[in-house]
PDB file of C-alpha atoms in Angstrom:
ATOM      1  CA  MET A 145     -43.486  38.980   4.169  1.00 48.00           C
ATOM      2  CA  GLU A 146     -42.288  37.445   0.928  1.00 53.00           C
ATOM      3  CA  GLY A 147     -41.159  39.992  -1.623  1.00 54.00           C
ATOM      4  CA  ASP A 148     -41.323  42.966   0.759  1.00 60.00           C
ATOM      5  CA  GLY A 149     -38.042  44.322  -0.679  1.00 60.00           C
ATOM      6  CA  ARG A 150     -35.743  43.075   2.057  1.00 63.00           C
ATOM      7  CA  LEU A 151     -32.056  42.658   1.092  1.00 58.00           C
ATOM      8  CA  ALA A 152     -32.299  38.906   1.654  1.00 56.00           C
ATOM      9  CA  ASP A 153     -35.096  38.662  -0.926  1.00 61.00           C
ATOM     10  CA  ARG A 154     -33.296  40.703  -3.536  1.00 61.00           C
ATOM     11  CA  ILE A 155     -29.879  38.984  -3.432  1.00 59.00           C
ATOM     12  CA  PRO A 156     -29.872  35.194  -3.946  1.00 57.00           C
ATOM     13  CA  ALA A 157     -27.769  33.212  -1.464  1.00 56.00           C
ATOM     14  CA  GLY A 158     -26.643  30.827  -4.152  1.00 57.00           C
ATOM     15  CA  LEU A 159     -28.439  27.862  -2.509  1.00 55.00           C
ATOM     16  CA  SER A 160     -30.726  27.226  -5.425  1.00 60.00           C
ATOM     17  CA  ALA A 161     -29.645  26.758  -9.004  1.00 65.00           C
ATOM     18  CA  PRO A 162     -30.259  29.902 -11.045  1.00 72.00           C
ATOM     19  CA  ALA A 163     -31.981  29.675 -14.407  1.00 81.00           C
ATOM     20  CA  PHE A 164     -29.675  28.737 -17.242  1.00 84.00           C
ATOM     21  CA  THR A 165     -29.591  31.771 -19.601  1.00 89.00           C
ATOM     22  CA  ALA A 166     -28.441  32.190 -23.175  1.00 90.00           C
ATOM     23  CA  ARG A 167     -25.445  34.160 -21.928  1.00 92.00           C
ATOM     24  CA  ASP A 168     -24.449  31.179 -19.658  1.00 91.00           C
ATOM     25  CA  GLY A 169     -24.858  28.863 -22.636  1.00 92.00           C
ATOM     26  CA  ARG A 170     -22.788  31.031 -24.884  1.00 95.00           C
ATOM     27  CA  LYS A 171     -19.986  31.409 -22.331  1.00 95.00           C
ATOM     28  CA  PHE A 172     -19.957  27.630 -21.616  1.00 94.00           C
ATOM     29  CA  GLY A 173     -20.119  26.557 -25.253  1.00 95.00           C
ATOM     30  CA  LEU A 174     -17.435  28.895 -26.506  1.00 96.00           C
ATOM     31  CA  THR A 175     -15.100  28.417 -23.641  1.00 96.00           C
ATOM     32  CA  VAL A 176     -15.214  24.605 -23.351  1.00 95.00           C
ATOM     33  CA  GLY A 177     -15.436  24.225 -27.094  1.00 96.00           C
ATOM     34  CA  ALA A 178     -12.275  26.339 -27.515  1.00 96.00           C
ATOM     35  CA  ALA A 179     -10.543  24.206 -24.807  1.00 97.00           C
ATOM     36  CA  PHE A 180     -11.505  21.032 -26.670  1.00 97.00           C
ATOM     37  CA  ALA A 181     -10.206  22.554 -29.924  1.00 97.00           C
ATOM     38  CA  LEU A 182      -6.941  23.511 -28.232  1.00 97.00           C
ATOM     39  CA  PHE A 183      -6.496  20.047 -26.778  1.00 97.00           C
ATOM     40  CA  GLY A 184      -7.169  18.625 -30.207  1.00 97.00           C
ATOM     41  CA  ALA A 185      -4.429  20.842 -31.754  1.00 96.00           C
ATOM     42  CA  ILE A 186      -1.962  19.809 -29.001  1.00 97.00           C
ATOM     43  CA  SER A 187      -2.851  16.180 -29.566  1.00 96.00           C
ATOM     44  CA  ARG A 188      -2.387  16.528 -33.346  1.00 95.00           C
ATOM     45  CA  TRP A 189       0.959  18.276 -32.749  1.00 96.00           C
ATOM     46  CA  ARG A 190       2.075  15.292 -30.671  1.00 96.00           C
ATOM     47  CA  GLY A 191       1.392  12.979 -33.632  1.00 95.00           C
ATOM     48  CA  HIS A 192      -1.951  11.419 -32.733  1.00 94.00           C
ATOM     49  CA  ASP A 193      -4.475  10.638 -35.435  1.00 93.00           C
ATOM     50  CA  THR A 194      -7.813   9.747 -33.808  1.00 94.00           C
ATOM     51  CA  ALA A 195      -7.922  11.830 -30.610  1.00 95.00           C
ATOM     52  CA  PRO A 196      -7.663  15.240 -32.409  1.00 95.00           C
ATOM     53  CA  LEU A 197     -10.648  14.373 -34.608  1.00 95.00           C
ATOM     54  CA  VAL A 198     -12.721  13.466 -31.556  1.00 96.00           C
ATOM     55  CA  LEU A 199     -11.638  16.586 -29.663  1.00 96.00           C
ATOM     56  CA  TRP A 200     -12.181  18.867 -32.619  1.00 96.00           C
ATOM     57  CA  SER A 201     -15.647  17.361 -33.202  1.00 96.00           C
ATOM     58  CA  LEU A 202     -16.651  17.958 -29.612  1.00 96.00           C
ATOM     59  CA  GLY A 203     -15.125  21.421 -29.677  1.00 96.00           C
ATOM     60  CA  GLY A 204     -16.806  22.323 -32.922  1.00 96.00           C
ATOM     61  CA  ALA A 205     -20.190  21.098 -31.680  1.00 96.00           C
ATOM     62  CA  LEU A 206     -19.933  23.113 -28.482  1.00 95.00           C
ATOM     63  CA  ILE A 207     -18.746  26.210 -30.309  1.00 96.00           C
ATOM     64  CA  ALA A 208     -21.602  25.904 -32.792  1.00 95.00           C
ATOM     65  CA  GLY A 209     -24.069  25.299 -30.019  1.00 95.00           C
ATOM     66  CA  GLY A 210     -22.742  28.284 -28.050  1.00 94.00           C
ATOM     67  CA  ALA A 211     -22.999  30.468 -31.079  1.00 94.00           C
ATOM     68  CA  LEU A 212     -26.303  29.282 -32.547  1.00 94.00           C
ATOM     69  CA  ILE A 213     -28.458  27.792 -29.739  1.00 93.00           C
ATOM     70  CA  PRO A 214     -26.828  28.885 -26.420  1.00 92.00           C
ATOM     71  CA  ALA A 215     -30.016  28.664 -24.330  1.00 90.00           C
ATOM     72  CA  HIS A 216     -30.347  24.972 -25.180  1.00 92.00           C
ATOM     73  CA  LEU A 217     -27.013  23.953 -23.754  1.00 92.00           C
ATOM     74  CA  GLY A 218     -28.379  23.667 -20.210  1.00 91.00           C
ATOM     75  CA  GLY A 219     -28.462  19.878 -20.217  1.00 91.00           C
ATOM     76  CA  VAL A 220     -24.893  19.703 -21.537  1.00 93.00           C
ATOM     77  CA  PHE A 221     -23.762  22.169 -18.916  1.00 93.00           C
ATOM     78  CA  ARG A 222     -25.398  20.214 -16.077  1.00 92.00           C
ATOM     79  CA  ALA A 223     -23.862  16.945 -17.344  1.00 93.00           C
ATOM     80  CA  TRP A 224     -20.491  18.654 -17.570  1.00 93.00           C
ATOM     81  CA  MET A 225     -20.745  20.021 -14.047  1.00 92.00           C
ATOM     82  CA  GLY A 226     -21.926  16.619 -12.780  1.00 92.00           C
ATOM     83  CA  PHE A 227     -18.841  15.056 -14.280  1.00 93.00           C
ATOM     84  CA  ALA A 228     -16.660  17.785 -12.754  1.00 92.00           C
ATOM     85  CA  HIS A 229     -18.255  17.229  -9.327  1.00 93.00           C
ATOM     86  CA  ALA A 230     -17.689  13.440  -9.576  1.00 93.00           C
ATOM     87  CA  LEU A 231     -14.112  13.962 -10.673  1.00 94.00           C
ATOM     88  CA  SER A 232     -13.450  16.379  -7.748  1.00 93.00           C
ATOM     89  CA  ARG A 233     -14.750  13.853  -5.250  1.00 93.00           C
ATOM     90  CA  VAL A 234     -12.005  11.472  -6.391  1.00 94.00           C
ATOM     91  CA  THR A 235      -9.116  13.859  -6.949  1.00 95.00           C
ATOM     92  CA  THR A 236      -9.536  16.254  -4.009  1.00 95.00           C
ATOM     93  CA  PRO A 237      -8.866  13.649  -1.276  1.00 94.00           C
ATOM     94  CA  ILE A 238      -5.850  12.375  -3.252  1.00 96.00           C
ATOM     95  CA  PHE A 239      -4.433  15.813  -3.762  1.00 96.00           C
ATOM     96  CA  MET A 240      -5.021  16.864  -0.157  1.00 96.00           C
ATOM     97  CA  GLY A 241      -3.460  13.585   1.091  1.00 96.00           C
ATOM     98  CA  VAL A 242      -0.370  14.195  -1.076  1.00 96.00           C
ATOM     99  CA  ILE A 243      -0.102  17.774   0.307  1.00 96.00           C
ATOM    100  CA  TYR A 244      -0.507  16.557   3.896  1.00 96.00           C
ATOM    101  CA  PHE A 245       1.966  13.750   3.713  1.00 96.00           C
ATOM    102  CA  LEU A 246       4.582  15.436   1.486  1.00 96.00           C
ATOM    103  CA  VAL A 247       4.439  19.001   2.859  1.00 95.00           C
ATOM    104  CA  ILE A 248       2.795  19.415   6.233  1.00 95.00           C
ATOM    105  CA  THR A 249       3.988  16.133   7.917  1.00 95.00           C
ATOM    106  CA  PRO A 250       7.715  16.654   6.988  1.00 96.00           C
ATOM    107  CA  MET A 251       7.512  20.277   8.102  1.00 94.00           C
ATOM    108  CA  GLY A 252       6.023  19.260  11.455  1.00 92.00           C
ATOM    109  CA  LEU A 253       8.578  16.551  11.915  1.00 94.00           C
ATOM    110  CA  ALA A 254      11.421  19.010  11.146  1.00 95.00           C
ATOM    111  CA  MET A 255      10.012  21.530  13.619  1.00 92.00           C
ATOM    112  CA  ARG A 256       9.837  18.869  16.304  1.00 91.00           C
ATOM    113  CA  LEU A 257      13.374  17.714  15.483  1.00 93.00           C
ATOM    114  CA  PHE A 258      14.746  21.305  15.986  1.00 92.00           C
ATOM    115  CA  GLY A 259      12.608  21.849  19.107  1.00 88.00           C
ATOM    116  CA  ARG A 260      10.230  24.461  17.650  1.00 87.00           C
ATOM    117  CA  ASP A 261       6.684  24.519  18.900  1.00 84.00           C
ATOM    118  CA  PRO A 262       4.735  27.479  17.382  1.00 81.00           C
ATOM    119  CA  LEU A 263       1.889  27.060  19.873  1.00 80.00           C
ATOM    120  CA  ALA A 264       3.968  27.189  22.976  1.00 74.00           C
ATOM    121  CA  HIS A 265       4.014  30.503  24.839  1.00 65.00           C
ATOM    122  CA  ARG A 266       7.500  31.694  25.522  1.00 63.00           C
ATOM    123  CA  ALA A 267       8.110  32.286  29.232  1.00 58.00           C
ATOM    124  CA  THR A 268      10.855  34.773  28.574  1.00 58.00           C
ATOM    125  CA  GLY A 269      10.101  38.493  28.296  1.00 62.00           C
ATOM    126  CA  THR A 270       6.694  40.091  28.831  1.00 63.00           C
ATOM    127  CA  GLY A 271       4.800  37.797  26.375  1.00 64.00           C
ATOM    128  CA  TYR A 272       3.021  38.804  23.196  1.00 66.00           C
ATOM    129  CA  TRP A 273       1.113  41.789  24.597  1.00 68.00           C
ATOM    130  CA  VAL A 274       1.887  45.212  23.184  1.00 62.00           C
ATOM    131  CA  THR A 275       1.339  48.115  25.548  1.00 66.00           C
ATOM    132  CA  ARG A 276      -0.644  50.902  23.959  1.00 67.00           C
ATOM    133  CA  THR A 277      -1.803  54.259  25.256  1.00 72.00           C
ATOM    134  CA  PRO A 278      -5.191  55.191  23.894  1.00 68.00           C
ATOM    135  CA  ASP A 279      -5.343  58.369  21.813  1.00 68.00           C
ATOM    136  CA  PRO A 280      -8.926  59.715  21.726  1.00 65.00           C
ATOM    137  CA  ASP A 281      -8.139  61.875  18.682  1.00 66.00           C
ATOM    138  CA  LYS A 282      -7.254  58.876  16.496  1.00 65.00           C
ATOM    139  CA  ALA A 283      -9.811  56.637  14.871  1.00 60.00           C
ATOM    140  CA  THR A 284      -7.691  53.605  15.824  1.00 62.00           C
ATOM    141  CA  SER A 285      -8.465  53.903  19.562  1.00 59.00           C
ATOM    142  CA  LEU A 286     -11.596  51.798  19.133  1.00 63.00           C
ATOM    143  CA  ASN A 287     -13.384  53.549  21.981  1.00 61.00           C
ATOM    144  CA  ARG A 288     -16.287  54.553  19.774  1.00 63.00           C
ATOM    145  CA  GLN A 289     -16.549  51.966  17.046  1.00 64.00           C
ATOM    146  CA  PHE A 290     -19.924  52.925  15.764  1.00 65.00           C
TER     147      PHE A 290
END
């Protein structure tokens, strides 16, 4: 049944790496190259001598590659994304730990201190239910959903 025109065959699920196209290479080369050039300019503005030259060289090479040979930047793109993945494996747990211990834990402790429990059902009143009378003329009655 492969290739019978089903929707699942026509739309990729994103599980396999798509082919690296010239458009992808151009977008990657120009964007990352411009970022390196901008960081080089900031570094130069801050008074550094060597770092701007390195950043401008990398930025110029990526911009030239994106403009002249964008389809051949696939290896550079995969290396860049591998570096990004490795960096995220280190920084994400640190960032999430900081958020947990500096935001969520103090908020939970303050809620306990003031006696608030958002999961507890309040015994007063009729509860959280809202009494509704169905109206067959409205589409919001949900009697005939399909």
